[in-house]
Short mmCIF file of C-alpha atoms and ligand atoms in Angstrom, two decimals:
data_model
loop_
_atom_site.label_atom_id
_atom_site.label_comp_id
_atom_site.label_asym_id
_atom_site.label_seq_id
_atom_site.Cartn_x
_atom_site.Cartn_y
_atom_site.Cartn_z
CA UNK A 1 0.00 0.00 0.00
CA UNK A 2 1.46 3.35 -0.99
CA UNK A 3 1.60 6.00 1.67
CA UNK A 4 1.19 9.25 -0.24
CA UNK A 5 -2.09 10.95 0.73
CA UNK A 6 -4.63 11.02 -2.08
CA UNK A 7 -6.87 13.27 -0.02
CA UNK A 8 -6.04 15.84 2.63
CA UNK A 9 -8.79 17.48 4.63
CA UNK A 10 -7.66 20.42 6.73
CA UNK A 11 -9.70 22.36 9.28
CA UNK A 12 -12.90 21.66 7.42
CA UNK A 13 -15.81 23.61 8.88
CA UNK A 14 -19.35 23.67 7.55
CA UNK A 15 -22.01 26.03 8.86
CA UNK A 16 -25.55 25.95 7.48
CA UNK A 17 -27.50 29.19 7.61
CA UNK A 18 -30.40 29.17 10.06
CA UNK A 19 -32.35 31.65 12.16
CA UNK A 20 -29.92 31.97 15.07
CA UNK A 21 -26.42 32.51 13.83
CA UNK A 22 -25.97 29.39 11.72
CA UNK A 23 -25.95 25.69 12.41
CA UNK A 24 -22.46 24.26 12.63
CA UNK A 25 -22.41 20.73 11.23
CA UNK A 26 -18.66 20.15 11.03
CA UNK A 27 -16.01 21.77 13.19
CA UNK A 28 -12.37 21.92 12.06
CA UNK A 29 -12.19 18.37 10.79
CA UNK A 30 -8.73 17.32 9.62
CA UNK A 31 -7.53 13.97 8.31
CA UNK A 32 -5.57 12.37 5.52
CA UNK A 33 -6.49 9.47 3.30
CA UNK A 34 -3.76 7.44 1.65
CA UNK A 35 -4.16 5.90 -1.74
CA UNK A 36 -6.10 2.62 -1.69
CA UNK A 37 -7.01 3.05 1.93
CA UNK A 38 -10.42 2.02 3.23
CA UNK A 39 -11.69 4.59 5.73
CA UNK A 40 -14.86 4.29 7.75
CA UNK A 41 -16.52 7.28 9.40
CA UNK A 42 -18.59 6.53 12.50
CA UNK A 43 -20.63 8.99 14.49
CA UNK A 44 -23.99 9.68 16.07
CA UNK A 45 -26.89 10.88 13.99
CA UNK A 46 -26.54 14.51 12.99
CA UNK A 47 -22.78 14.57 13.50
CA UNK A 48 -22.22 15.71 9.93
CA UNK A 49 -21.19 12.45 8.26
CA UNK A 50 -23.32 12.97 5.18
CA UNK A 51 -22.26 16.60 5.08
CA UNK A 52 -18.62 15.50 5.09
CA UNK A 53 -19.17 13.15 2.15
CA UNK A 54 -21.06 15.78 0.20
CA UNK A 55 -18.18 18.23 0.63
CA UNK A 56 -15.70 15.55 -0.44
CA UNK A 57 -17.85 14.89 -3.52
CA UNK A 58 -17.66 18.57 -4.36
CA UNK A 59 -21.41 19.06 -4.08
CA UNK A 60 -20.93 22.28 -2.15
CA UNK A 61 -17.96 24.26 -0.82
CA UNK A 62 -17.04 24.20 2.87
CA UNK A 63 -17.56 27.30 4.98
CA UNK A 64 -13.88 27.20 5.98
CA UNK A 65 -10.96 24.85 5.56
CA UNK A 66 -9.75 22.91 2.57
CA UNK A 67 -10.05 19.65 0.72
CA UNK A 68 -6.98 18.78 -1.36
CA UNK A 69 -6.70 15.86 -3.72
CA UNK A 70 -2.95 15.40 -4.03
CA UNK A 71 -1.96 15.61 -7.67
CA UNK A 72 -5.49 14.85 -8.91
CA UNK A 73 -6.99 18.21 -9.67
CA UNK A 74 -10.44 16.88 -10.56
CA UNK A 75 -10.70 13.49 -8.93
CA UNK A 76 -13.41 11.20 -10.18
CA UNK A 77 -15.93 10.24 -7.57
CA UNK A 78 -18.15 7.25 -7.31
CA UNK A 79 -20.85 7.83 -4.76
CA UNK A 80 -23.24 5.35 -3.18
CA UNK A 81 -26.12 6.85 -1.25
CA UNK A 82 -27.99 5.64 1.78
CA UNK A 83 -31.00 4.84 -0.39
CA UNK A 84 -29.99 3.13 -3.60
CA UNK A 85 -30.93 6.27 -5.52
CA UNK A 86 -31.47 4.65 -8.91
CA UNK A 87 -33.29 6.37 -11.74
CA UNK A 88 -36.62 4.54 -11.93
CA UNK A 89 -36.96 5.22 -15.67
CA UNK A 90 -33.71 3.43 -16.47
CA UNK A 91 -33.16 -0.31 -16.50
CA UNK A 92 -30.42 -1.88 -14.40
CA UNK A 93 -28.02 -1.73 -17.34
CA UNK A 94 -28.91 1.86 -18.19
CA UNK A 95 -28.50 2.96 -14.58
CA UNK A 96 -25.06 1.42 -14.34
CA UNK A 97 -24.07 2.96 -17.67
CA UNK A 98 -25.05 6.51 -16.65
CA UNK A 99 -21.62 7.80 -15.51
CA UNK A 100 -20.09 6.72 -18.83
CA UNK A 101 -22.88 8.36 -20.80
CA UNK A 102 -21.99 11.65 -19.16
CA UNK A 103 -18.36 11.40 -20.18
CA UNK A 104 -19.07 9.71 -23.51
CA UNK A 105 -17.09 6.47 -23.34
CA UNK A 106 -17.45 4.15 -26.31
CA UNK A 107 -17.35 0.84 -24.46
CA UNK A 108 -20.05 1.74 -21.92
CA UNK A 109 -22.20 -1.25 -22.76
CA UNK A 110 -19.52 -3.92 -22.38
CA UNK A 111 -18.11 -2.37 -19.20
CA UNK A 112 -21.59 -2.23 -17.70
CA UNK A 113 -22.14 -5.90 -18.52
CA UNK A 114 -18.82 -6.88 -16.98
CA UNK A 115 -19.73 -5.06 -13.77
CA UNK A 116 -23.19 -6.60 -13.70
CA UNK A 117 -21.42 -9.95 -13.69
CA UNK A 118 -19.12 -8.85 -10.93
CA UNK A 119 -21.91 -7.76 -8.58
CA UNK A 120 -23.90 -10.89 -9.38
CA UNK A 121 -26.81 -9.38 -11.27
CA UNK A 122 -26.49 -11.31 -14.52
CA UNK A 123 -29.93 -11.83 -15.99
CA UNK A 124 -31.34 -8.64 -14.48
CA UNK A 125 -29.83 -6.25 -17.04
CA UNK A 126 -33.18 -5.18 -18.41
CA UNK A 127 -35.19 -5.09 -15.20
CA UNK A 128 -36.66 -1.87 -13.87
CA UNK A 129 -35.45 -0.73 -10.45
CA UNK A 130 -38.95 -1.20 -9.02
CA UNK A 131 -38.55 -4.96 -9.55
CA UNK A 132 -35.35 -5.22 -7.50
CA UNK A 133 -34.95 -6.16 -3.86
CA UNK A 134 -33.16 -3.70 -1.58
CA UNK A 135 -29.91 -5.64 -1.75
CA UNK A 136 -30.03 -5.93 -5.53
CA UNK A 137 -30.72 -2.21 -5.91
CA UNK A 138 -27.78 -1.40 -3.66
CA UNK A 139 -25.53 -3.64 -5.75
CA UNK A 140 -26.67 -1.78 -8.86
CA UNK A 141 -25.69 1.49 -7.28
CA UNK A 142 -22.33 0.08 -6.25
CA UNK A 143 -21.74 -1.03 -9.83
CA UNK A 144 -22.78 2.44 -11.02
CA UNK A 145 -20.28 4.00 -8.62
CA UNK A 146 -17.48 1.82 -10.00
CA UNK A 147 -18.04 1.92 -13.74
CA UNK A 148 -16.15 5.11 -14.53
CA UNK A 149 -13.18 3.80 -12.57
CA UNK A 150 -13.26 6.55 -9.92
CA UNK A 151 -10.25 7.55 -7.87
CA UNK A 152 -12.34 7.83 -4.75
CA UNK A 153 -15.39 5.87 -3.65
CA UNK A 154 -17.71 7.70 -1.27
CA UNK A 155 -20.25 5.46 0.44
CA UNK A 156 -22.97 6.89 2.69
CA UNK A 157 -24.35 4.11 4.86
CA UNK A 158 -24.79 2.00 1.76
CA UNK A 159 -26.09 -1.03 3.64
CA UNK A 160 -28.21 0.75 6.23
CA UNK A 161 -31.48 -0.34 4.69
CA UNK A 162 -30.57 -4.01 4.36
CA UNK A 163 -31.31 -6.94 6.63
CA UNK A 164 -28.41 -8.33 8.66
CA UNK A 165 -27.81 -11.35 6.45
CA UNK A 166 -27.75 -9.43 3.18
CA UNK A 167 -25.62 -6.75 4.78
CA UNK A 168 -22.91 -9.19 5.76
CA UNK A 169 -22.91 -10.70 2.30
CA UNK A 170 -22.50 -7.19 0.91
CA UNK A 171 -19.51 -6.58 3.20
CA UNK A 172 -17.78 -9.57 1.66
CA UNK A 173 -18.59 -8.40 -1.85
CA UNK A 174 -17.47 -4.86 -1.16
CA UNK A 175 -14.14 -5.89 0.34
CA UNK A 176 -13.58 -8.28 -2.57
CA UNK A 177 -14.29 -5.51 -5.08
CA UNK A 178 -12.15 -3.07 -3.13
CA UNK A 179 -9.19 -5.44 -3.13
CA UNK A 180 -9.62 -6.47 -6.76
CA UNK A 181 -9.97 -2.91 -8.03
CA UNK A 182 -7.55 -1.16 -5.68
CA UNK A 183 -9.84 1.72 -4.77
CA UNK A 184 -9.66 4.38 -2.12
CA UNK A 185 -12.84 4.31 -0.07
CA UNK A 186 -14.45 6.65 2.44
CA UNK A 187 -17.50 4.99 3.91
CA UNK A 188 -19.97 6.36 6.44
CA UNK A 189 -21.61 3.85 8.72
CA UNK A 190 -23.52 3.49 11.95
CA UNK A 191 -22.20 0.04 12.66
CA UNK A 192 -19.02 -0.70 14.63
CA UNK A 193 -18.94 -4.24 13.27
CA UNK A 194 -19.23 -3.02 9.74
CA UNK A 195 -16.38 -0.58 10.17
CA UNK A 196 -14.09 -3.20 11.72
CA UNK A 197 -14.91 -5.71 9.02
CA UNK A 198 -14.01 -3.36 6.22
CA UNK A 199 -11.77 -0.48 7.25
CA UNK A 200 -8.05 0.15 7.47
CA UNK A 201 -8.87 3.14 9.64
CA UNK A 202 -11.94 4.35 11.47
CA UNK A 203 -12.68 8.00 12.15
CA UNK A 204 -15.16 8.74 14.90
CA UNK A 205 -17.05 12.01 14.74
CA UNK A 206 -18.41 13.63 17.87
CA UNK A 207 -22.01 14.77 18.24
CA UNK A 208 -22.82 18.06 16.48
CA UNK A 209 -20.80 19.99 15.62
CA UNK A 210 -18.80 17.04 14.35
CA UNK A 211 -15.09 16.97 14.97
CA UNK A 212 -12.78 14.01 14.93
CA UNK A 213 -12.82 12.33 18.30
CA UNK A 214 -10.84 9.24 17.43
CA UNK A 215 -8.66 8.18 14.49
CA UNK A 216 -8.23 4.44 14.92
CA UNK A 217 -5.90 2.20 12.91
CA UNK A 218 -7.51 -1.23 12.28
CA UNK A 219 -4.65 -3.71 11.91
CA UNK A 220 -6.74 -6.85 11.66
CA UNK A 221 -5.50 -9.36 9.08
CA UNK A 222 -7.22 -9.65 5.71
CA UNK A 223 -9.23 -11.23 4.26
CA UNK A 224 -11.49 -10.77 7.24
CA UNK A 225 -13.87 -13.65 7.59
CA UNK A 226 -17.00 -13.94 9.63
CA UNK A 227 -15.25 -15.45 12.66
CA UNK A 228 -12.99 -12.46 13.14
CA UNK A 229 -15.56 -10.75 15.34
CA UNK A 230 -14.97 -13.35 18.06
CA UNK A 231 -11.20 -12.69 18.27
CA UNK A 232 -9.72 -10.59 21.12
CA UNK A 233 -8.19 -7.87 18.89
CA UNK A 234 -11.57 -7.29 17.25
CA UNK A 235 -13.18 -7.01 20.67
CA UNK A 236 -10.59 -4.52 21.88
CA UNK A 237 -11.02 -2.30 18.84
CA UNK A 238 -14.80 -2.51 19.13
CA UNK A 239 -14.61 -1.45 22.77
CA UNK A 240 -12.43 1.52 21.88
CA UNK A 241 -14.87 2.64 19.20
CA UNK A 242 -17.83 2.18 21.46
CA UNK A 243 -16.22 4.28 24.17
CA UNK A 244 -15.49 7.05 21.68
CA UNK A 245 -19.04 7.11 20.34
CA UNK A 246 -20.70 7.29 23.73
CA UNK B 1 -58.82 -25.93 -16.38
CA UNK B 2 -62.21 -24.60 -17.52
CA UNK B 3 -62.07 -21.54 -15.28
CA UNK B 4 -59.19 -19.65 -16.90
CA UNK B 5 -60.52 -20.36 -20.38
CA UNK B 6 -63.91 -18.99 -19.33
CA UNK B 7 -62.49 -15.75 -17.93
CA UNK B 8 -60.37 -15.54 -21.03
CA UNK B 9 -63.43 -15.81 -23.22
CA UNK B 10 -65.22 -13.10 -21.24
CA UNK B 11 -62.16 -10.94 -21.56
CA UNK B 12 -62.03 -11.41 -25.32
CA UNK B 13 -65.68 -10.35 -25.43
CA UNK B 14 -64.99 -7.13 -23.58
CA UNK B 15 -64.49 -4.82 -26.62
CA UNK B 16 -67.68 -6.23 -28.15
CA UNK B 17 -69.60 -5.43 -24.98
CA UNK B 18 -68.81 -1.75 -25.42
CA UNK B 19 -69.95 -1.88 -29.03
CA UNK B 20 -73.15 -3.70 -28.11
CA UNK B 21 -73.98 -1.13 -25.46
CA UNK B 22 -73.42 1.69 -27.96
CA UNK B 23 -75.72 -0.02 -30.43
CA UNK B 24 -78.36 -0.47 -27.75
CA UNK B 25 -78.09 3.23 -26.93
CA UNK B 26 -78.64 4.17 -30.56
CA UNK B 27 -81.67 1.90 -30.79
CA UNK B 28 -83.09 3.43 -27.63
CA UNK B 29 -82.55 6.92 -29.05
CA UNK B 30 -84.23 5.97 -32.34
CA UNK B 31 -87.13 4.45 -30.42
CA UNK B 32 -87.52 7.46 -28.10
CA UNK B 33 -87.42 9.97 -30.95
CA UNK B 34 -90.01 8.01 -32.96
CA UNK B 35 -92.49 7.15 -30.21
CA UNK B 36 -92.13 10.60 -28.62
CA UNK B 37 -93.20 11.95 -31.98
CA UNK B 38 -90.82 14.87 -31.57
CA UNK B 39 -90.14 17.11 -34.56
CA UNK B 40 -86.73 16.55 -36.09
CA UNK B 41 -85.50 20.03 -35.12
CA UNK B 42 -86.00 19.12 -31.43
CA UNK B 43 -84.62 15.60 -31.45
CA UNK B 44 -83.54 14.08 -34.76
CA UNK B 45 -83.33 10.30 -34.97
CA UNK B 46 -79.97 8.60 -35.45
CA UNK B 47 -81.04 7.89 -39.00
CA UNK B 48 -81.64 11.62 -39.60
CA UNK B 49 -78.26 12.42 -38.16
CA UNK B 50 -76.59 9.77 -40.27
CA UNK B 51 -78.10 11.03 -43.52
CA UNK B 52 -77.17 14.61 -42.56
CA UNK B 53 -73.65 13.37 -41.93
CA UNK B 54 -73.52 11.71 -45.33
CA UNK B 55 -74.67 14.93 -46.98
CA UNK B 56 -72.19 17.12 -45.10
CA UNK B 57 -69.41 14.66 -45.83
CA UNK B 58 -70.30 14.41 -49.51
CA UNK B 59 -70.13 18.16 -50.18
CA UNK B 60 -66.84 18.34 -48.24
CA UNK B 61 -68.05 21.02 -45.84
CA UNK B 62 -67.81 18.79 -42.76
CA UNK B 63 -64.17 17.97 -43.35
CA UNK B 64 -63.33 21.57 -44.11
CA UNK B 65 -64.75 22.67 -40.75
CA UNK B 66 -63.16 19.74 -38.96
CA UNK B 67 -59.83 20.59 -40.52
CA UNK B 68 -60.09 24.22 -39.40
CA UNK B 69 -60.97 23.28 -35.83
CA UNK B 70 -58.27 20.61 -35.71
CA UNK B 71 -55.69 23.09 -36.98
CA UNK B 72 -56.74 25.59 -34.32
CA UNK B 73 -56.58 22.93 -31.61
CA UNK B 74 -53.18 21.60 -32.63
CA UNK B 75 -51.58 25.03 -33.10
CA UNK B 76 -53.06 26.27 -29.84
CA UNK B 77 -51.97 23.16 -28.01
CA UNK B 78 -48.46 23.39 -29.41
CA UNK B 79 -48.09 27.08 -28.60
CA UNK B 80 -49.64 26.75 -25.15
CA UNK B 81 -47.61 23.68 -24.20
CA UNK B 82 -44.36 25.19 -25.49
CA UNK B 83 -44.86 28.43 -23.59
CA UNK B 84 -46.11 26.74 -20.42
CA UNK B 85 -43.27 24.21 -20.39
CA UNK B 86 -40.54 26.82 -20.77
CA UNK B 87 -42.06 29.22 -18.26
CA UNK B 88 -42.93 26.35 -15.92
CA UNK B 89 -39.34 25.17 -15.89
CA UNK B 90 -38.08 28.67 -15.08
CA UNK B 91 -40.69 29.13 -12.35
CA UNK B 92 -39.78 25.74 -10.85
CA UNK B 93 -36.15 26.83 -10.73
CA UNK B 94 -36.65 30.36 -9.39
CA UNK B 95 -38.67 31.32 -6.35
CA UNK B 96 -38.17 34.96 -7.36
CA UNK B 97 -39.88 34.43 -10.71
CA UNK B 98 -42.60 32.43 -9.01
CA UNK B 99 -43.32 35.28 -6.61
CA UNK B 100 -43.30 37.83 -9.43
CA UNK B 101 -45.70 35.82 -11.58
CA UNK B 102 -47.94 34.40 -8.88
CA UNK B 103 -50.55 37.21 -8.89
CA UNK B 104 -50.95 36.97 -12.67
CA UNK B 105 -51.20 33.21 -12.61
CA UNK B 106 -53.82 33.23 -9.86
CA UNK B 107 -55.78 36.02 -11.56
CA UNK B 108 -55.66 34.27 -14.91
CA UNK B 109 -57.22 31.25 -13.26
CA UNK B 110 -59.93 33.32 -11.62
CA UNK B 111 -61.07 34.85 -14.93
CA UNK B 112 -63.28 32.41 -16.80
CA UNK B 113 -61.94 32.03 -20.29
CA UNK B 114 -65.43 32.07 -21.77
CA UNK B 115 -65.73 35.62 -20.46
CA UNK B 116 -62.62 36.97 -22.13
CA UNK B 117 -63.05 35.04 -25.39
CA UNK B 118 -65.20 37.86 -26.89
CA UNK B 119 -62.47 40.32 -25.99
CA UNK B 120 -59.85 38.26 -27.78
CA UNK B 121 -62.06 38.01 -30.86
CA UNK B 122 -62.55 41.79 -30.84
CA UNK B 123 -58.81 42.35 -30.56
CA UNK B 124 -57.56 39.67 -32.92
CA UNK B 125 -60.44 39.29 -35.36
CA UNK B 126 -62.75 36.39 -36.20
CA UNK B 127 -60.03 34.40 -37.99
CA UNK B 128 -58.10 31.39 -36.80
CA UNK B 129 -55.58 33.38 -34.80
CA UNK B 130 -57.98 34.36 -32.01
CA UNK B 131 -59.03 30.70 -31.65
CA UNK B 132 -55.46 29.53 -31.49
CA UNK B 133 -54.84 32.09 -28.79
CA UNK B 134 -57.85 30.96 -26.76
CA UNK B 135 -56.71 27.32 -27.07
CA UNK B 136 -53.21 28.22 -26.03
CA UNK B 137 -54.46 30.18 -23.02
CA UNK B 138 -56.75 27.43 -21.80
CA UNK B 139 -54.00 24.83 -22.19
CA UNK B 140 -51.38 27.02 -20.57
CA UNK B 141 -52.30 26.80 -16.91
CA UNK B 142 -52.60 23.06 -16.31
CA UNK B 143 -49.42 22.40 -18.27
CA UNK B 144 -47.57 25.14 -16.41
CA UNK B 145 -48.67 23.89 -13.00
CA UNK B 146 -47.78 20.30 -13.82
CA UNK B 147 -44.41 21.31 -15.20
CA UNK B 148 -43.62 23.22 -12.00
CA UNK B 149 -44.80 20.37 -9.78
CA UNK B 150 -43.00 17.80 -11.92
CA UNK B 151 -39.66 19.61 -11.92
CA UNK B 152 -39.89 20.36 -8.20
CA UNK B 153 -40.58 16.68 -7.54
CA UNK B 154 -37.20 15.60 -8.92
CA UNK B 155 -35.57 13.77 -5.98
CA UNK B 156 -32.77 15.93 -4.49
CA UNK B 157 -30.65 12.81 -4.05
CA UNK B 158 -30.59 12.39 -7.83
CA UNK B 159 -29.27 15.95 -8.17
CA UNK B 160 -26.53 14.89 -5.75
CA UNK B 161 -25.83 11.88 -7.93
CA UNK B 162 -25.53 14.01 -11.07
CA UNK B 163 -23.42 16.53 -9.17
CA UNK B 164 -21.04 13.87 -7.89
CA UNK B 165 -20.60 12.75 -11.50
CA UNK B 166 -19.82 16.31 -12.60
CA UNK B 167 -22.81 16.43 -14.95
CA UNK B 168 -23.28 19.63 -16.95
CA UNK B 169 -26.48 21.74 -16.76
CA UNK B 170 -27.62 20.32 -20.08
CA UNK B 171 -27.00 16.76 -18.95
CA UNK B 172 -28.93 17.40 -15.75
CA UNK B 173 -31.80 18.81 -17.80
CA UNK B 174 -32.05 15.97 -20.30
CA UNK B 175 -30.92 12.98 -18.28
CA UNK B 176 -32.53 13.87 -14.98
CA UNK B 177 -35.12 16.63 -14.99
CA UNK B 178 -36.95 15.81 -18.21
CA UNK B 179 -37.44 12.09 -17.53
CA UNK B 180 -38.16 12.66 -13.83
CA UNK B 181 -40.79 15.33 -14.49
CA UNK B 182 -42.36 13.48 -17.42
CA UNK B 183 -45.10 11.53 -15.59
CA UNK B 184 -46.57 14.63 -13.96
CA UNK B 185 -46.00 16.74 -17.08
CA UNK B 186 -47.86 14.24 -19.26
CA UNK B 187 -50.75 14.31 -16.79
CA UNK B 188 -50.96 18.05 -17.43
CA UNK B 189 -50.75 17.51 -21.16
CA UNK B 190 -53.65 15.08 -21.02
CA UNK B 191 -55.81 17.69 -19.27
CA UNK B 192 -54.57 20.36 -21.70
CA UNK B 193 -55.45 18.28 -24.74
CA UNK B 194 -59.04 17.89 -23.54
CA UNK B 195 -59.32 21.58 -22.68
CA UNK B 196 -57.94 22.69 -26.03
CA UNK B 197 -60.99 21.26 -27.80
CA UNK B 198 -63.22 23.31 -25.52
CA UNK B 199 -61.09 26.38 -26.17
CA UNK B 200 -61.41 26.13 -29.93
CA UNK B 201 -65.19 25.64 -29.82
CA UNK B 202 -65.70 28.51 -27.39
CA UNK B 203 -63.70 30.76 -29.69
CA UNK B 204 -65.74 29.69 -32.69
CA UNK B 205 -69.01 30.25 -30.85
CA UNK B 206 -68.04 33.83 -30.15
CA UNK B 207 -67.22 34.71 -33.70
CA UNK B 208 -66.01 32.68 -36.66
CA UNK B 209 -66.91 31.81 -40.21
CA UNK B 210 -65.40 28.34 -40.19
CA UNK B 211 -64.95 25.42 -37.82
CA UNK B 212 -67.17 22.98 -35.95
CA UNK B 213 -68.27 25.59 -33.41
CA UNK B 214 -69.38 27.77 -36.32
CA UNK B 215 -71.17 24.76 -37.83
CA UNK B 216 -73.08 24.25 -34.57
CA UNK B 217 -74.11 27.91 -34.65
CA UNK B 218 -75.27 27.59 -38.26
CA UNK B 219 -77.25 24.43 -37.52
CA UNK B 220 -78.92 26.09 -34.56
CA UNK B 221 -79.79 29.20 -36.58
CA UNK B 222 -81.39 27.15 -39.35
CA UNK B 223 -83.15 24.70 -37.03
CA UNK B 224 -80.95 22.07 -38.69
CA UNK B 225 -80.53 20.13 -35.43
CA UNK B 226 -79.19 17.07 -37.23
CA UNK B 227 -76.26 19.20 -38.35
CA UNK B 228 -75.65 20.23 -34.72
CA UNK B 229 -75.49 16.56 -33.81
CA UNK B 230 -73.10 15.81 -36.66
CA UNK B 231 -70.78 18.61 -35.49
CA UNK B 232 -70.94 17.43 -31.89
CA UNK B 233 -70.04 13.89 -32.88
CA UNK B 234 -67.17 15.18 -34.97
CA UNK B 235 -65.92 17.06 -31.92
CA UNK B 236 -66.22 13.99 -29.72
CA UNK B 237 -64.24 11.93 -32.22
CA UNK B 238 -61.53 14.57 -32.39
CA UNK B 239 -61.32 14.94 -28.62
CA UNK B 240 -61.10 11.17 -28.17
CA UNK B 241 -58.43 10.85 -30.85
CA UNK B 242 -56.38 13.60 -29.23
CA UNK B 243 -56.74 12.04 -25.80
CA UNK B 244 -55.83 8.68 -27.29
CA UNK B 245 -52.64 10.05 -28.82
CA UNK B 246 -51.52 11.56 -25.51
CA UNK B 247 -52.46 8.40 -23.60
CA UNK B 248 -50.52 6.33 -26.12
CA UNK B 249 -47.46 8.51 -25.66
CA UNK B 250 -47.87 8.29 -21.93
CA UNK B 251 -47.95 4.54 -22.08
CA UNK B 252 -44.95 4.32 -24.37
CA UNK B 253 -42.83 6.82 -22.44
CA UNK B 254 -43.73 5.58 -18.99
CA UNK B 255 -43.41 1.82 -19.42
CA UNK B 256 -41.06 1.85 -16.46
CA UNK B 257 -43.92 2.68 -14.13
CA UNK B 258 -46.72 0.67 -15.72
CA UNK B 259 -47.67 -2.27 -13.62
CA UNK B 260 -48.46 -5.43 -15.55
CA UNK B 261 -51.26 -4.54 -17.93
CA UNK B 262 -54.47 -6.02 -16.61
CA UNK B 263 -56.14 -6.11 -20.03
CA UNK B 264 -53.64 -8.34 -21.75
N1 LIG C 1 -28.57 21.29 3.38
C1 LIG C 1 -28.68 21.52 4.71
N2 LIG C 1 -29.21 22.68 5.17
C2 LIG C 1 -29.29 22.91 6.49
N3 LIG C 1 -28.90 22.05 7.45
C3 LIG C 1 -28.37 20.89 7.06
C4 LIG C 1 -28.23 20.56 5.66
N4 LIG C 1 -27.67 19.33 5.58
C5 LIG C 1 -27.46 18.92 6.84
N5 LIG C 1 -27.87 19.84 7.74
C6 LIG C 1 -27.76 19.74 9.20
O1 LIG C 1 -26.42 19.42 9.52
C7 LIG C 1 -26.37 18.46 10.56
C8 LIG C 1 -25.57 17.26 10.10
O2 LIG C 1 -26.32 16.59 9.08
P1 LIG C 1 -25.79 15.29 8.37
O3 LIG C 1 -26.84 14.86 7.42
O4 LIG C 1 -24.45 15.54 7.81
O5 LIG C 1 -25.69 14.28 9.60
P2 LIG C 1 -25.34 12.73 9.57
O6 LIG C 1 -24.18 12.53 10.45
O7 LIG C 1 -25.22 12.25 8.16
O8 LIG C 1 -26.62 12.12 10.27
P3 LIG C 1 -27.31 10.68 10.02
O9 LIG C 1 -26.43 9.69 10.70
O10 LIG C 1 -28.63 10.81 10.69
O11 LIG C 1 -27.39 10.48 8.55
C9 LIG C 1 -27.80 18.13 10.92
O12 LIG C 1 -28.15 18.84 12.07
C10 LIG C 1 -28.61 18.62 9.73
O13 LIG C 1 -29.87 19.10 10.16
MG1 LIG C 2 -26.35 10.89 6.94
#
């Protein structure tokens, strides 16, 4: 794993206008993300996790502070939202193809089909989103986030709406994809288990206004299998995270 | 095994049921007009109406008037929809514009179009233009409202998606806003299409020398009630055809939200 930061966030502060002097969602958040690192962001509801991702995606500028992307001036983002956020008027294939349509790549169709294979949706290419289960829809949106080969994957509680069994299967798929495709990932989650299963590092945000309360290195061996949660190191890390959240 | 085939047979009979009920209605009408012994200028029989139709069709006058009314409807619809869609999009995007235009939009809805139709005919003459204008005005409001509602109903999360993919304004318009607003927009278009027929006829009632509304006026003036019926039926056919075209488009464009068709 290379160590040069692909993303540097320094003193990031976001204040939303409101009736009494502004609502501060993020307060001087600073961290670095190295290339091909998998970062999880934990924090209570309203701590500004979604706001952080939206700033990283360039959807709006921060009130103060900076986001720097190393030598990538315009990094490509792949974003997965809490709800699968598919376009209901597009089939599975057309939804996955969307990012390439915007940039005008010639091989959109074949790349979309390859990804459909990879996320296990072969045979559903021409289905409408309304016919998909929650887990299938979320896999479509993961494929859509990967198709334009983004430098940075931003995931906002992508598995929040799924049942426990599907969620754990998705963890396996995501970490397989992440390792196969060598991506840098920033993923927001509510779940300590999820973060320890997937992340190289976990950032814990405090309650509003969010600032970084803990920056925890997760040195558990990979690939992480189901049983890892019963090992002592996993338990120690989980306890540390739990203490920081409460 | 017999049950599905039976329901299937009833289903295949369904279009014929409609036809049979229409036929029964015509028979009833013929019977009522004959036994009631009403003069033809009060209630003509279907046979009277049919022979009047044949006459009006043979000398070409019916199709001339139909053509004029259809042209007015289509031009008015096109102009009204184009204007309402563009303005509706801008209003949906700008609260400032919405606030500026709101009093006019509300007032325009409070004024019954039938009441200002004479004014428009005085200003723009008895020709086709005043009818096109009336059509366009009557179509304008429902299409505008539905465009605004449709564009405002675009899920914000999909804007975030397009933003995270660095989509341009044009791409957001054509790949997100247009398809997302389409269902509600087409609902407005369906209402507008129906209203446009009313608009054209109202305009022709007020003052015209051609068109189906004019034909109704002529028939009334000459106690040629069969001709009035012929014109009304021509209007019904046109309105249904127009509605059918919009409904067909709706079905084609919105297959993604159609549940399994219960008639097939
Ligand atoms: N566009 C906005 N305008 C005004 N306030 C906002 C906006 N977006 C977020 N906020 C506020 O900022 C705070 C942080 O919101 P954010 O959605 O980032 O929290 P979160 O950590 O993602 O919460 P959750 O875990 O519930 O998703 C909240 O108090 C929210 O009300
Ligand atoms: Mg959130």
